[in-house]
Each structure stands twice: as C-alpha cells, then as structure tokens.
Amino acid sequence: MNVRRSAAVLAAVAVIGAATPAAADPSPSPSQAFPSALYGDKDPKYDGVWRQSLALLAQDTVGVKPADKSVQWLTRQQCADGSFASYRPDPAAACDAKTMLDTNATSAAVQALTALGGHDGVTRKAVGWLKSVQNEDGGWGYAPGGASDTNSTSIVIGALAAAGEKPDQVEKDGKSPHDALLKLALPCGGDGDGAFAFQPDKKGELAANADATAAGVLGALGKGMVVEPGKKSDATCEKAATPRQAAANGAGYLTAALAKDGNHLMSALAGAEPQPDFGNTADAVVALAAQGDTAQAEKSVRWLEKNSASWAAQSGPAAFAQLIFAAHATGTNPRDFGGADLVKQLGATGPAPQTAGKTTSEAADEKEDSGSDFFGVWWYVGVCLVAGIGIGFLFTGRKKQQQQL
C-alpha cells in the first residue's frame, strides 16, 4: 500500500504489488525529529498521512481510543480545499500549487476519521474534493488529473462508502467508479483469468496484477479497509458485466495465486529475486474474506501468523495495521497473532492511546453477560512504508509514484 503517484506511474508499473528488498530507513536524527503525534519513526515524506490513518483506523477497530494529539495531527494535515497531501511538515502553511495532493492519503484519512467520529466537517470537505477530481472515466489516479488506476479508484470507493455515499452513483460524465474498474478487469482465461490490472500499459494492454486485484475486489464490492466476512460465493469466472462478477473473478485469481506459492503472494519486480510479499498477502486475505472466499483467506492468514513478524517490525505502523485488518476479516485474534500482540505492537509506534481495549476473555465475558451481538474488541481491520516488500494494494506504488513526480 504505497502511495500512488499520479499518471507518471503508467510506464513504470507493469507489475505492482511488491517492492524490492530494502533496508529499513534510519531513525530520525535530532535535526530531523518528526512530530511526536506521528506513528512511526521513519521519514513521513511519502506516507505520513497514510500510515497515520491506517494506525488510527486499526486502533478504533479493536476498541482502542487513540491519543487526541494523533487525531488532531491528522486533521491539521488537511488543505483548505479538503484534500490531503502525503505529508505536510508545516500544516500552518497554506497548500499551494506545489503541494502534491494525494487521493490515496485523502481517502485513507476519510476512512479513519469517519470511523473515529466527530469529524464530519473534515470528511465532508475531503469527499467534496475527491468528487471534484474524479476522472471522466469515473475513476481516480493517485494525483488529481492522473490516469485512473485500480488501486486509487478502489480506495476512493472505500472512502465514499465510509462517508455514507453510494459509490455507484458518484458519476462524472455519466461514468461511475465501477465503470472505471470494469475497464481494468481482465477477461477469463489466459494468464489474467479475471484479475485486475493496475493501469493499461503504453499499448493499452492490461496485465494481471495481484496487488491491484486485491484492491479491485474490495472496490467492486464497495468496501473499505475494514470488512466483515462476506457471504460465501461459488461463482466461477465469467464475463465481468457487473462489479459483483468482477469481484468474484478477481477473488478466484487471488485464490489460485495464493495457493500456487504456499498460501502467500510473491514479489515480482523485474531484476529482483522473488520473495514473499507480506503486505499484499494481507490485502488479499481481506479481499477474499469480503468476497466470502474464506477457506483460502484463513489458510493465508495462518501463513502470515507464522511468517510476518520480522516484516511488520521493520515496516512499522501501516504493516501492523494491515495484519490487524487481515485478522479482523478472518475472525483471528490480533492480540495473539502467531504469539504476537499486534495491537500492542502498533500502539508502541506512536503516542500512548487513551484506552487499551479489552482482552479476548473480557470481550467474551461481556458478550455472554449482555447477550448482545457485540464482537470482541480485539477484532481489527483496516501503505505505504518505503522499506520492506509490498506494503499493500494502496501502498506498494506510493514511493515509485512520488519519485517520478
């Protein structure tokens, strides 16, 4: 889930969804200290708003109330027109023509602030800005005016849905976001077999992309980062005449891709040695759960429990959030995720929260006593760090796109 950087990413992205292995960014020196309200200690230039939003959304999902100053930091990042940039070092300075506005960061902020509640003015302006920069094909690119891509279009859909909008009715020139996604869906059969592409290449051809497919499934279903398991679907790959069918096709592609490599996805950047792609595997789990394909989702989340600890520790807040989203979507306890407490680990990357949430046993006791349908607060759901491999469907392309602008 790296930041999507406008139309400049077109030629560079033949395969999105993995990043080459990289050492973690160094911790800031005293001369480059970052705000104490910010989650993570790496340079937030490309992902400050993104990782803050995911961290806040994740904490809210598991019943943890974030520190006020962390929420205030996020709201102060908003520009006067309602948009968010990836990171504004001085939020007191007005946004201008040089400010690199970011549909992905804006959408993530909307999802987080809507979940937290009490920020209707901020989210209303943000949604208004997103609508104002919708492309004629109904979709969005990373930056306003950039060619539509599956990842950006899908995270905007999630923001619209979170804010109470009906994404299929948000149109530009008669085209909705779902129209844009259907154009980016590959036909059944062949290598693509129902997957989504990130964007067409220079020749207008579509290439299957697991990162984009995970995003596209959620977008086609009208879902954001936090999902509940959907109704089981036995749909086979057929012509994607509707968003629902496109989602089913994409889920089928993900299931096959995950099973092929031992229940996880692999990175596939040209010139790099393929390695397990933890972030995109987590995103694929969320997408499959939302579609109702829970059998493969559960196998893959078990793989993440056994193998993702080092990746998450190196990558930071957004990675912990992605794992929490995957845990929530599959009914897995994020406080005992392969023996690790993801909620505690996420909290340690930022200011101490106001509340720590309930333990599994406390949540179970409360449900039994009340007879309610309350889900234990340890359930959690939802990129963009510049270190590590494939930090997610809305995260993987962010650094590439930023560097190309």
Coordinates of C-alpha atoms in Angstrom, one line a residue, residues 107 110 123-124 126-140 148 152-181 219 222 243:
S107 CA -9.3 8.6 1.1
V110 CA -11.7 9.9 5.4
T123 CA -14.6 14.3 6.0
R124 CA -17.3 16.3 4.1
A126 CA -12.4 15.7 1.8
V127 CA -15.2 13.8 0.0
G128 CA -16.1 17.0 -1.9
W129 CA -12.6 17.3 -3.1
L130 CA -12.4 13.7 -4.2
K131 CA -15.6 14.2 -6.2
S132 CA -14.2 17.3 -7.8
V133 CA -11.1 15.5 -9.2
Q134 CA -12.9 12.4 -10.5
N135 CA -11.8 11.5 -14.0
E136 CA -14.2 11.4 -17.0
D137 CA -14.0 7.5 -17.0
G138 CA -15.4 7.6 -13.4
G139 CA -12.1 6.6 -11.7
W140 CA -9.2 8.3 -10.0
S148 CA -7.3 6.2 -13.4
S152 CA -6.6 4.6 -6.3
T153 CA -10.2 4.2 -7.7
S154 CA -10.8 1.4 -5.1
I155 CA -9.6 3.3 -2.1
V156 CA -11.7 6.3 -3.1
I157 CA -14.7 4.0 -3.3
G158 CA -13.9 2.8 0.2
A159 CA -13.8 6.4 1.4
L160 CA -17.1 7.3 -0.3
A161 CA -18.8 4.3 1.2
A162 CA -17.5 5.1 4.7
A163 CA -18.8 8.6 4.4
G164 CA -22.3 7.4 3.5
E165 CA -22.1 7.9 -0.2
K166 CA -23.3 5.4 -2.8
P167 CA -20.1 5.0 -4.9
D168 CA -22.0 3.7 -7.9
Q169 CA -24.0 6.9 -8.0
V170 CA -20.9 9.2 -7.9
E171 CA -20.5 9.9 -11.5
K172 CA -18.5 12.1 -13.9
D173 CA -19.9 12.5 -17.4
G174 CA -22.2 9.6 -16.7
K175 CA -19.4 7.2 -15.6
S176 CA -19.1 5.8 -12.1
P177 CA -16.1 4.3 -10.3
H178 CA -17.4 0.9 -11.1
D179 CA -17.4 1.7 -14.8
A180 CA -13.7 2.5 -14.4
L181 CA -13.0 -0.7 -12.6
G219 CA -13.6 -1.6 -4.8
G222 CA -17.9 -1.2 -2.5
P243 CA -19.0 -5.2 -10.4

